PDB file of C-alpha atoms in Angstrom:
ATOM      1  CA  MET A   1      72.904  85.635  80.903  1.00 50.00           C
ATOM      2  CA  LYS A   2      76.441  85.967  79.690  1.00 44.00           C
ATOM      3  CA  LYS A   3      78.998  85.559  82.494  1.00 46.00           C
ATOM      4  CA  SER A   4      82.748  84.982  82.762  1.00 35.00           C
ATOM      5  CA  PHE A   5      85.516  86.048  85.101  1.00 37.00           C
ATOM      6  CA  ILE A   6      88.999  87.403  85.588  1.00 34.00           C
ATOM      7  CA  CYS A   7      91.145  87.792  88.664  1.00 33.00           C
ATOM      8  CA  ALA A   8      93.949  90.247  89.348  1.00 31.00           C
ATOM      9  CA  VAL A   9      96.216  91.396  92.192  1.00 29.00           C
ATOM     10  CA  THR A  10      97.215  95.061  92.657  1.00 30.00           C
ATOM     11  CA  LEU A  11      97.926  97.193  95.736  1.00 30.00           C
ATOM     12  CA  ALA A  12      95.329  95.317  97.766  1.00 33.00           C
ATOM     13  CA  THR A  13      93.734  91.913  97.375  1.00 34.00           C
ATOM     14  CA  LEU A  14      91.410  92.135  94.336  1.00 39.00           C
ATOM     15  CA  LEU A  15      88.988  90.056  92.326  1.00 47.00           C
ATOM     16  CA  GLY A  16      87.273  90.882  89.067  1.00 44.00           C
ATOM     17  CA  LEU A  17      84.378  89.218  87.272  1.00 42.00           C
ATOM     18  CA  ALA A  18      84.479  90.122  83.596  1.00 33.00           C
ATOM     19  CA  VAL A  19      82.820  89.544  80.249  1.00 29.00           C
ATOM     20  CA  GLU A  20      86.123  88.426  78.687  1.00 27.00           C
ATOM     21  CA  THR A  21      89.268  86.864  80.138  1.00 25.00           C
ATOM     22  CA  ASN A  22      92.550  88.485  79.055  1.00 29.00           C
ATOM     23  CA  GLY A  23      96.128  88.556  80.329  1.00 30.00           C
ATOM     24  CA  GLY A  24      98.920  91.055  80.055  1.00 30.00           C
ATOM     25  CA  VAL A  25     102.542  91.770  80.965  1.00 28.00           C
ATOM     26  CA  GLN A  26     103.009  94.068  83.937  1.00 33.00           C
ATOM     27  CA  ALA A  27     104.883  97.248  83.090  1.00 36.00           C
ATOM     28  CA  SER A  28     107.024  99.310  85.419  1.00 47.00           C
ATOM     29  CA  SER A  29     104.820 102.391  85.364  1.00 64.00           C
ATOM     30  CA  LYS A  30     102.028 103.691  87.559  1.00 74.00           C
ATOM     31  CA  ALA A  31      99.492 106.522  87.507  1.00 79.00           C
ATOM     32  CA  VAL A  32     100.220 108.819  90.425  1.00 85.00           C
ATOM     33  CA  THR A  33      98.126 111.761  91.648  1.00 88.00           C
ATOM     34  CA  VAL A  34     100.345 114.792  92.260  1.00 90.00           C
ATOM     35  CA  TYR A  35      99.174 117.484  94.692  1.00 90.00           C
ATOM     36  CA  GLN A  36     100.343 121.108  94.848  1.00 89.00           C
ATOM     37  CA  PHE A  37     100.060 123.003  98.138  1.00 86.00           C
ATOM     38  CA  LYS A  38     100.588 126.619  99.070  1.00 85.00           C
ATOM     39  CA  LYS A  39     101.055 128.368 102.378  1.00 81.00           C
ATOM     40  CA  ALA A  40      98.288 130.704 103.534  1.00 75.00           C
ATOM     41  CA  GLY A  41      99.256 132.334 106.797  1.00 72.00           C
ATOM     42  CA  HIS A  42     100.020 129.501 109.215  1.00 73.00           C
ATOM     43  CA  HIS A  43      98.008 127.010 107.193  1.00 80.00           C
ATOM     44  CA  VAL A  44      98.580 124.819 104.167  1.00 83.00           C
ATOM     45  CA  THR A  45      95.930 124.820 101.426  1.00 85.00           C
ATOM     46  CA  LEU A  46      95.537 122.605  98.332  1.00 87.00           C
ATOM     47  CA  SER A  47      96.089 124.646  95.205  1.00 86.00           C
ATOM     48  CA  GLY A  48      95.723 121.929  92.558  1.00 87.00           C
ATOM     49  CA  GLN A  49      96.240 118.336  91.591  1.00 89.00           C
ATOM     50  CA  THR A  50      97.108 116.386  88.443  1.00 89.00           C
ATOM     51  CA  THR A  51      97.621 112.769  87.449  1.00 87.00           C
ATOM     52  CA  THR A  52     100.881 111.701  85.897  1.00 86.00           C
ATOM     53  CA  THR A  53     102.447 108.417  84.809  1.00 82.00           C
ATOM     54  CA  VAL A  54     105.604 107.487  86.715  1.00 79.00           C
ATOM     55  CA  THR A  55     108.153 105.195  85.096  1.00 71.00           C
ATOM     56  CA  HIS A  56     111.006 105.653  87.526  1.00 70.00           C
ATOM     57  CA  ARG A  57     111.552 105.287  91.252  1.00 70.00           C
ATOM     58  CA  LEU A  58     110.223 107.971  93.506  1.00 78.00           C
ATOM     59  CA  THR A  59     112.070 109.643  96.346  1.00 78.00           C
ATOM     60  CA  LYS A  60     110.126 110.481  99.502  1.00 82.00           C
ATOM     61  CA  GLY A  61     110.790 113.808 101.177  1.00 82.00           C
ATOM     62  CA  LYS A  62     109.262 115.742 104.056  1.00 86.00           C
ATOM     63  CA  ASP A  63     105.539 115.648 104.650  1.00 86.00           C
ATOM     64  CA  VAL A  64     102.730 118.118 105.051  1.00 87.00           C
ATOM     65  CA  THR A  65      99.354 117.413 106.601  1.00 85.00           C
ATOM     66  CA  TYR A  66      96.186 118.507 104.865  1.00 83.00           C
ATOM     67  CA  LYS A  67      92.728 117.708 106.323  1.00 82.00           C
ATOM     68  CA  GLY A  68      94.204 114.988 108.487  1.00 79.00           C
ATOM     69  CA  ILE A  69      96.053 113.211 105.648  1.00 85.00           C
ATOM     70  CA  LYS A  70      99.818 113.265 105.184  1.00 86.00           C
ATOM     71  CA  TYR A  71     101.319 114.046 101.755  1.00 88.00           C
ATOM     72  CA  TYR A  72     104.985 113.549 100.965  1.00 88.00           C
ATOM     73  CA  TYR A  73     107.127 115.644  98.631  1.00 89.00           C
ATOM     74  CA  SER A  74     108.903 114.108  95.605  1.00 87.00           C
ATOM     75  CA  SER A  75     111.423 116.081  93.599  1.00 83.00           C
ATOM     76  CA  GLN A  76     110.701 113.926  90.564  1.00 82.00           C
ATOM     77  CA  LEU A  77     106.998 114.840  90.696  1.00 85.00           C
ATOM     78  CA  ASN A  78     107.753 118.416  91.685  1.00 87.00           C
ATOM     79  CA  GLY A  79     104.830 118.060  94.096  1.00 89.00           C
ATOM     80  CA  TYR A  80     103.296 115.970  96.832  1.00 90.00           C
ATOM     81  CA  ALA A  81     101.686 112.537  96.699  1.00 88.00           C
ATOM     82  CA  LYS A  82     100.056 110.198  99.192  1.00 86.00           C
ATOM     83  CA  ALA A  83     102.240 107.553 100.810  1.00 82.00           C
ATOM     84  CA  SER A  84     100.635 104.915  98.567  1.00 77.00           C
ATOM     85  CA  ALA A  85     102.458 106.396  95.567  1.00 79.00           C
ATOM     86  CA  PHE A  86     105.795 105.753  97.169  1.00 76.00           C
ATOM     87  CA  LYS A  87     104.853 102.158  97.985  1.00 64.00           C
ATOM     88  CA  LEU A  88     104.757 101.491  94.236  1.00 52.00           C
ATOM     89  CA  PHE A  89     108.474 101.941  93.791  1.00 47.00           C
ATOM     90  CA  LYS A  90     111.582 101.496  95.956  1.00 43.00           C
ATOM     91  CA  THR A  91     113.230 104.738  97.024  1.00 39.00           C
ATOM     92  CA  LYS A  92     116.780 105.515  95.919  1.00 46.00           C
ATOM     93  CA  HIS A  93     119.526 107.308  97.846  1.00 49.00           C
ATOM     94  CA  LEU A  94     118.893 111.048  97.843  1.00 51.00           C
ATOM     95  CA  SER A  95     121.534 113.280  96.355  1.00 56.00           C
ATOM     96  CA  LYS A  96     122.768 116.371  98.244  1.00 63.00           C
ATOM     97  CA  ALA A  97     120.843 118.582  95.789  1.00 61.00           C
ATOM     98  CA  GLU A  98     117.592 116.632  96.388  1.00 53.00           C
ATOM     99  CA  LYS A  99     118.028 116.787 100.167  1.00 57.00           C
ATOM    100  CA  SER A 100     118.674 120.517  99.987  1.00 62.00           C
ATOM    101  CA  HIS A 101     115.604 121.075  97.776  1.00 57.00           C
ATOM    102  CA  ILE A 102     113.336 119.066 100.083  1.00 54.00           C
ATOM    103  CA  LYS A 103     114.638 120.759 103.221  1.00 60.00           C
ATOM    104  CA  ALA A 104     114.153 124.238 101.743  1.00 59.00           C
ATOM    105  CA  LEU A 105     110.584 123.473 100.777  1.00 54.00           C
ATOM    106  CA  HIS A 106     109.801 121.933 104.144  1.00 56.00           C
ATOM    107  CA  ASP A 107     111.239 124.948 105.958  1.00 59.00           C
ATOM    108  CA  PHE A 108     108.925 127.198 103.929  1.00 54.00           C
ATOM    109  CA  MET A 109     105.833 125.066 104.551  1.00 52.00           C
ATOM    110  CA  LYS A 110     106.237 124.593 108.292  1.00 52.00           C
ATOM    111  CA  ASP A 111     104.537 126.873 110.823  1.00 48.00           C
ATOM    112  CA  ASP A 112     106.831 129.836 111.531  1.00 47.00           C
ATOM    113  CA  THR A 113     105.120 130.930 114.807  1.00 47.00           C
ATOM    114  CA  PRO A 114     107.521 131.485 117.750  1.00 49.00           C
ATOM    115  CA  LYS A 115     108.223 128.473 119.902  1.00 51.00           C
ATOM    116  CA  GLN A 116     106.456 128.419 123.208  1.00 54.00           C
ATOM    117  CA  THR A 117     108.627 128.615 126.296  1.00 58.00           C
ATOM    118  CA  LYS A 118     106.042 126.701 128.326  1.00 63.00           C
ATOM    119  CA  PRO A 119     104.450 123.380 127.489  1.00 62.00           C
ATOM    120  CA  ALA A 120     101.146 123.860 125.697  1.00 62.00           C
ATOM    121  CA  LYS A 121      98.011 122.877 127.520  1.00 65.00           C
ATOM    122  CA  GLN A 122      96.894 119.447 126.363  1.00 63.00           C
ATOM    123  CA  THR A 123      93.409 119.451 124.903  1.00 63.00           C
ATOM    124  CA  SER A 124      91.483 116.564 123.356  1.00 64.00           C
ATOM    125  CA  THR A 125      90.753 116.725 119.658  1.00 65.00           C
ATOM    126  CA  PRO A 126      86.980 116.627 119.009  1.00 71.00           C
ATOM    127  CA  ASP A 127      85.600 113.937 116.751  1.00 77.00           C
ATOM    128  CA  GLN A 128      84.970 115.080 113.198  1.00 91.00           C
ATOM    129  CA  ILE A 129      82.467 112.630 111.623  1.00 94.00           C
ATOM    130  CA  VAL A 130      81.921 112.849 107.884  1.00 93.00           C
ATOM    131  CA  ASP A 131      79.999 110.143 105.954  1.00 96.00           C
ATOM    132  CA  GLY A 132      80.269 107.710 108.821  1.00 95.00           C
ATOM    133  CA  PHE A 133      84.054 108.257 109.077  1.00 96.00           C
ATOM    134  CA  ASP A 134      85.966 109.823 111.935  1.00 95.00           C
ATOM    135  CA  VAL A 135      88.488 112.058 110.102  1.00 93.00           C
ATOM    136  CA  ASN A 136      90.740 112.574 113.116  1.00 92.00           C
ATOM    137  CA  LYS A 137      90.885 109.009 114.382  1.00 92.00           C
ATOM    138  CA  LYS A 138      90.683 107.461 110.847  1.00 92.00           C
ATOM    139  CA  THR A 139      88.013 104.982 111.897  1.00 94.00           C
ATOM    140  CA  ILE A 140      84.609 103.991 110.531  1.00 96.00           C
ATOM    141  CA  VAL A 141      81.893 104.745 113.069  1.00 96.00           C
ATOM    142  CA  ASP A 142      78.792 104.003 110.930  1.00 97.00           C
ATOM    143  CA  ALA A 143      79.099 101.228 108.387  1.00 96.00           C
ATOM    144  CA  ASN A 144      75.825 101.988 106.601  1.00 96.00           C
ATOM    145  CA  ALA A 145      76.613 105.684 106.228  1.00 97.00           C
ATOM    146  CA  TYR A 146      80.132 104.894 105.044  1.00 97.00           C
ATOM    147  CA  SER A 147      78.868 102.358 102.464  1.00 96.00           C
ATOM    148  CA  LYS A 148      76.192 104.644 101.088  1.00 97.00           C
ATOM    149  CA  ALA A 149      78.581 107.607 100.801  1.00 96.00           C
ATOM    150  CA  PHE A 150      81.288 105.495  99.186  1.00 96.00           C
ATOM    151  CA  GLY A 151      78.828 104.188  96.594  1.00 96.00           C
ATOM    152  CA  GLN A 152      77.717 107.662  95.541  1.00 97.00           C
ATOM    153  CA  TYR A 153      81.252 109.052  95.409  1.00 96.00           C
ATOM    154  CA  TYR A 154      82.370 106.019  93.372  1.00 96.00           C
ATOM    155  CA  LEU A 155      79.471 106.337  90.936  1.00 96.00           C
ATOM    156  CA  ALA A 156      80.385 109.997  90.337  1.00 96.00           C
ATOM    157  CA  GLU A 157      84.075 109.104  89.833  1.00 95.00           C
ATOM    158  CA  VAL A 158      83.240 106.236  87.432  1.00 95.00           C
ATOM    159  CA  ASN A 159      80.804 108.299  85.379  1.00 95.00           C
ATOM    160  CA  ALA A 160      83.218 111.207  85.067  1.00 95.00           C
ATOM    161  CA  TYR A 161      85.900 108.814  83.821  1.00 93.00           C
ATOM    162  CA  ARG A 162      83.581 106.836  81.511  1.00 94.00           C
ATOM    163  CA  THR A 163      82.050 109.910  79.853  1.00 95.00           C
ATOM    164  CA  SER A 164      85.455 111.513  79.385  1.00 94.00           C
ATOM    165  CA  HIS A 165      86.443 108.394  77.408  1.00 92.00           C
ATOM    166  CA  GLY A 166      83.299 108.237  75.259  1.00 95.00           C
ATOM    167  CA  ALA A 167      81.370 105.657  77.345  1.00 95.00           C
ATOM    168  CA  ASN A 168      77.809 105.992  78.657  1.00 96.00           C
ATOM    169  CA  ALA A 169      77.138 107.102  82.218  1.00 96.00           C
ATOM    170  CA  LEU A 170      75.873 104.452  84.626  1.00 97.00           C
ATOM    171  CA  ILE A 171      72.662 104.679  86.701  1.00 97.00           C
ATOM    172  CA  TRP A 172      72.566 103.718  90.377  1.00 97.00           C
ATOM    173  CA  ASN A 173      70.661 100.439  90.748  1.00 96.00           C
ATOM    174  CA  THR A 174      68.677 100.719  94.000  1.00 96.00           C
ATOM    175  CA  ALA A 175      67.284  97.215  93.613  1.00 96.00           C
ATOM    176  CA  LEU A 176      70.799  95.772  93.918  1.00 97.00           C
ATOM    177  CA  GLU A 177      71.666  97.559  97.212  1.00 97.00           C
ATOM    178  CA  PRO A 178      70.793  94.557  99.435  1.00 97.00           C
ATOM    179  CA  ILE A 179      72.843  92.255  97.194  1.00 97.00           C
ATOM    180  CA  ALA A 180      75.835  94.590  96.993  1.00 97.00           C
ATOM    181  CA  ASN A 181      75.832  95.082 100.787  1.00 97.00           C
ATOM    182  CA  GLU A 182      75.540  91.339 101.368  1.00 96.00           C
ATOM    183  CA  ARG A 183      78.416  90.642  98.985  1.00 96.00           C
ATOM    184  CA  GLY A 184      80.571  93.240 100.686  1.00 95.00           C
ATOM    185  CA  ASN A 185      80.063  91.541 104.045  1.00 96.00           C
ATOM    186  CA  GLN A 186      80.571  88.063 102.537  1.00 95.00           C
ATOM    187  CA  LEU A 187      83.906  89.095 101.034  1.00 94.00           C
ATOM    188  CA  LEU A 188      85.285  89.888 104.486  1.00 93.00           C
ATOM    189  CA  THR A 189      85.405  86.175 105.328  1.00 93.00           C
ATOM    190  CA  ASN A 190      85.153  84.453 101.938  1.00 92.00           C
ATOM    191  CA  PHE A 191      86.896  86.419  99.231  1.00 90.00           C
ATOM    192  CA  THR A 192      85.636  84.683  96.107  1.00 92.00           C
ATOM    193  CA  HIS A 193      83.004  85.020  93.372  1.00 91.00           C
ATOM    194  CA  TYR A 194      81.839  81.467  93.756  1.00 90.00           C
ATOM    195  CA  ASP A 195      79.919  79.303  96.219  1.00 90.00           C
ATOM    196  CA  SER A 196      80.857  75.682  97.085  1.00 90.00           C
ATOM    197  CA  ASN A 197      78.951  74.426  94.031  1.00 90.00           C
ATOM    198  CA  GLY A 198      80.822  76.647  91.610  1.00 89.00           C
ATOM    199  CA  ASN A 199      77.918  79.060  91.089  1.00 90.00           C
ATOM    200  CA  ILE A 200      78.542  82.814  90.868  1.00 91.00           C
ATOM    201  CA  ILE A 201      77.213  84.111  94.202  1.00 95.00           C
ATOM    202  CA  ALA A 202      76.126  87.575  92.972  1.00 94.00           C
ATOM    203  CA  SER A 203      74.278  86.058  90.027  1.00 93.00           C
ATOM    204  CA  GLU A 204      72.474  83.583  92.339  1.00 94.00           C
ATOM    205  CA  LEU A 205      71.461  86.364  94.687  1.00 95.00           C
ATOM    206  CA  GLU A 206      70.135  88.430  91.766  1.00 94.00           C
ATOM    207  CA  SER A 207      68.057  85.484  90.484  1.00 93.00           C
ATOM    208  CA  GLN A 208      66.618  84.907  93.964  1.00 94.00           C
ATOM    209  CA  ALA A 209      65.603  88.599  94.066  1.00 94.00           C
ATOM    210  CA  GLY A 210      63.931  88.316  90.639  1.00 94.00           C
ATOM    211  CA  ILE A 211      66.647  90.331  88.936  1.00 93.00           C
ATOM    212  CA  ASN A 212      67.797  88.793  85.658  1.00 91.00           C
ATOM    213  CA  PRO A 213      69.958  91.178  83.638  1.00 91.00           C
ATOM    214  CA  THR A 214      71.247  90.305  80.185  1.00 90.00           C
ATOM    215  CA  PHE A 215      74.816  90.948  81.305  1.00 90.00           C
ATOM    216  CA  MET A 216      76.389  91.146  84.740  1.00 93.00           C
ATOM    217  CA  ALA A 217      79.848  91.683  86.170  1.00 93.00           C
ATOM    218  CA  GLU A 218      81.385  92.023  89.615  1.00 95.00           C
ATOM    219  CA  ASN A 219      84.558  93.794  90.713  1.00 94.00           C
ATOM    220  CA  CYS A 220      85.743  93.176  94.252  1.00 93.00           C
ATOM    221  CA  ALA A 221      88.487  94.798  96.335  1.00 89.00           C
ATOM    222  CA  GLY A 222      89.666  93.886  99.806  1.00 80.00           C
ATOM    223  CA  ASN A 223      91.650  95.680 102.563  1.00 71.00           C
ATOM    224  CA  PRO A 224      91.929  99.458 102.934  1.00 57.00           C
ATOM    225  CA  ILE A 225      92.484 101.098  99.548  1.00 59.00           C
ATOM    226  CA  GLY A 226      95.119 103.590 100.710  1.00 55.00           C
ATOM    227  CA  SER A 227      98.441 102.250 102.000  1.00 57.00           C
ATOM    228  CA  ASP A 228      98.168 104.622 104.996  1.00 70.00           C
ATOM    229  CA  GLY A 229      95.109 102.726 106.261  1.00 81.00           C
ATOM    230  CA  LEU A 230      91.414 103.600 106.226  1.00 91.00           C
ATOM    231  CA  GLU A 231      90.330 106.628 104.205  1.00 91.00           C
ATOM    232  CA  ALA A 232      87.187 108.738 104.112  1.00 93.00           C
ATOM    233  CA  PRO A 233      84.680 107.474 101.487  1.00 94.00           C
ATOM    234  CA  LYS A 234      85.464 110.227  99.002  1.00 94.00           C
ATOM    235  CA  GLU A 235      89.231 109.629  99.047  1.00 92.00           C
ATOM    236  CA  ALA A 236      88.793 105.827  99.071  1.00 91.00           C
ATOM    237  CA  ALA A 237      86.487 105.942  96.038  1.00 93.00           C
ATOM    238  CA  HIS A 238      88.975 108.080  94.137  1.00 91.00           C
ATOM    239  CA  ASP A 239      91.908 105.805  95.012  1.00 88.00           C
ATOM    240  CA  LEU A 240      89.956 102.631  94.115  1.00 88.00           C
ATOM    241  CA  LEU A 241      89.313 103.961  90.630  1.00 89.00           C
ATOM    242  CA  TYR A 242      92.659 105.500  89.839  1.00 85.00           C
ATOM    243  CA  LEU A 243      95.220 103.526  91.869  1.00 81.00           C
ATOM    244  CA  MET A 244      93.662 100.139  91.067  1.00 82.00           C
ATOM    245  CA  TRP A 245      91.363  99.983  88.025  1.00 85.00           C
ATOM    246  CA  VAL A 246      92.845 102.787  85.932  1.00 84.00           C
ATOM    247  CA  GLY A 247      96.247 101.501  87.010  1.00 78.00           C
ATOM    248  CA  GLU A 248      95.531  98.380  84.987  1.00 75.00           C
ATOM    249  CA  VAL A 249      95.873 100.485  81.812  1.00 75.00           C
ATOM    250  CA  ASN A 250      99.566 100.881  82.627  1.00 64.00           C
ATOM    251  CA  ASP A 251     100.047  97.399  84.065  1.00 57.00           C
ATOM    252  CA  LYS A 252      98.289  95.441  81.333  1.00 56.00           C
ATOM    253  CA  GLY A 253      97.854  97.767  78.414  1.00 60.00           C
ATOM    254  CA  GLY A 254      94.183  98.478  79.184  1.00 54.00           C
ATOM    255  CA  ILE A 255      93.037  94.836  79.142  1.00 67.00           C
ATOM    256  CA  GLY A 256      92.768  94.301  82.891  1.00 74.00           C
ATOM    257  CA  GLY A 257      89.458  92.699  83.782  1.00 84.00           C
ATOM    258  CA  HIS A 258      88.483  95.278  86.409  1.00 88.00           C
ATOM    259  CA  TYR A 259      89.146  98.155  84.035  1.00 88.00           C
ATOM    260  CA  GLN A 260      87.140  96.439  81.273  1.00 89.00           C
ATOM    261  CA  ASN A 261      84.190  95.937  83.573  1.00 91.00           C
ATOM    262  CA  MET A 262      84.281  99.530  84.692  1.00 92.00           C
ATOM    263  CA  MET A 263      84.390 100.796  81.099  1.00 92.00           C
ATOM    264  CA  ASP A 264      82.163  98.262  79.275  1.00 94.00           C
ATOM    265  CA  THR A 265      79.329 100.044  77.444  1.00 95.00           C
ATOM    266  CA  ALA A 266      77.181  96.913  77.709  1.00 95.00           C
ATOM    267  CA  TYR A 267      76.486  97.831  81.344  1.00 96.00           C
ATOM    268  CA  THR A 268      73.969 100.515  82.201  1.00 96.00           C
ATOM    269  CA  THR A 269      73.643 100.282  86.000  1.00 97.00           C
ATOM    270  CA  LEU A 270      75.961 100.058  89.010  1.00 97.00           C
ATOM    271  CA  CYS A 271      75.545  99.368  92.707  1.00 97.00           C
ATOM    272  CA  VAL A 272      78.325  99.230  95.330  1.00 97.00           C
ATOM    273  CA  GLY A 273      78.374  97.740  98.815  1.00 97.00           C
ATOM    274  CA  VAL A 274      81.119  98.011 101.458  1.00 96.00           C
ATOM    275  CA  GLY A 275      81.599  95.459 104.217  1.00 96.00           C
ATOM    276  CA  VAL A 276      83.322  96.766 107.404  1.00 96.00           C
ATOM    277  CA  GLU A 277      85.119  94.329 109.677  1.00 94.00           C
ATOM    278  CA  LYS A 278      85.187  96.464 112.842  1.00 94.00           C
ATOM    279  CA  LEU A 279      83.831  99.854 113.864  1.00 96.00           C
ATOM    280  CA  ASN A 280      85.998 102.422 115.661  1.00 95.00           C
ATOM    281  CA  ASP A 281      89.156 100.526 114.702  1.00 94.00           C
ATOM    282  CA  PRO A 282      91.829 102.141 112.510  1.00 92.00           C
ATOM    283  CA  ASN A 283      93.124  98.687 111.573  1.00 90.00           C
ATOM    284  CA  SER A 284      89.779  97.390 110.388  1.00 92.00           C
ATOM    285  CA  ARG A 285      89.560  95.678 107.006  1.00 92.00           C
ATOM    286  CA  ILE A 286      86.938  96.581 104.449  1.00 94.00           C
ATOM    287  CA  ALA A 287      85.639  94.733 101.398  1.00 94.00           C
ATOM    288  CA  ILE A 288      84.035  96.355  98.365  1.00 95.00           C
ATOM    289  CA  ALA A 289      81.625  94.747  95.895  1.00 96.00           C
ATOM    290  CA  GLU A 290      80.832  96.539  92.635  1.00 96.00           C
ATOM    291  CA  GLU A 291      77.831  95.066  90.815  1.00 96.00           C
ATOM    292  CA  TYR A 292      77.464  96.014  87.119  1.00 96.00           C
ATOM    293  CA  THR A 293      74.339  95.042  85.168  1.00 96.00           C
ATOM    294  CA  SER A 294      72.515  95.762  81.911  1.00 92.00           C
ATOM    295  CA  ASN A 295      68.842  96.708  81.701  1.00 75.00           C
TER     296      ASN A 295
END
């Protein structure tokens, strides 16, 4: 079995196990997802989104909330982005024109219903659980459901990206689920590819399970993917792919180890496991293990 490794650091603590080891010079550009919203009555709806490469500092304007997530306006992007996009660059002092533009847009987007003269009656917000994730409280309530949903969303994101770039689609490897889940939990307390004897842990677990692929690779990510904290599995899977691995194209000219693993046509299967530090805690850490193998 051919095995080698590469490590990298991006927005969160990351590790990558790759077929080849390469280095690169970090550039001052990032891929940023830009969201467009429109007002429908007293509500804000998402009308579209694009991905653009940013090579200059972003300014952060007023925010809108969509499905429990805050998005901030940037005049440079002419649209909204998640807070994580603004963490990539330092903000500059806003000009009077920029402030005026942002204020005008915020005034349009805000609810224009008359102000109440009496305090509104306080009511509790009901829990909204999707894929093991409480959307309102931004907490994970079911680790197994969250991990399974994340894996399927991530597989779909990876295959869409791979096939759009001429690579083969990957097949979900059910046999690796116990190994991916175990690696996700291990990474919460021991963030490394190797055991105390220098052996690759994922490879050892595969051998013990009678799985001996010709090629194998492991990408690992730690801590919440979004800078705002925990995200629902669908959003977290999207951000892992585009903010981290695809971001290596800009940072290292496409030779980042995580990106290479994700795009390597030698691999035919994928399995993903997510370790969750604490349930019902918005400050919980998570750890993600991506296991790539060949037939």
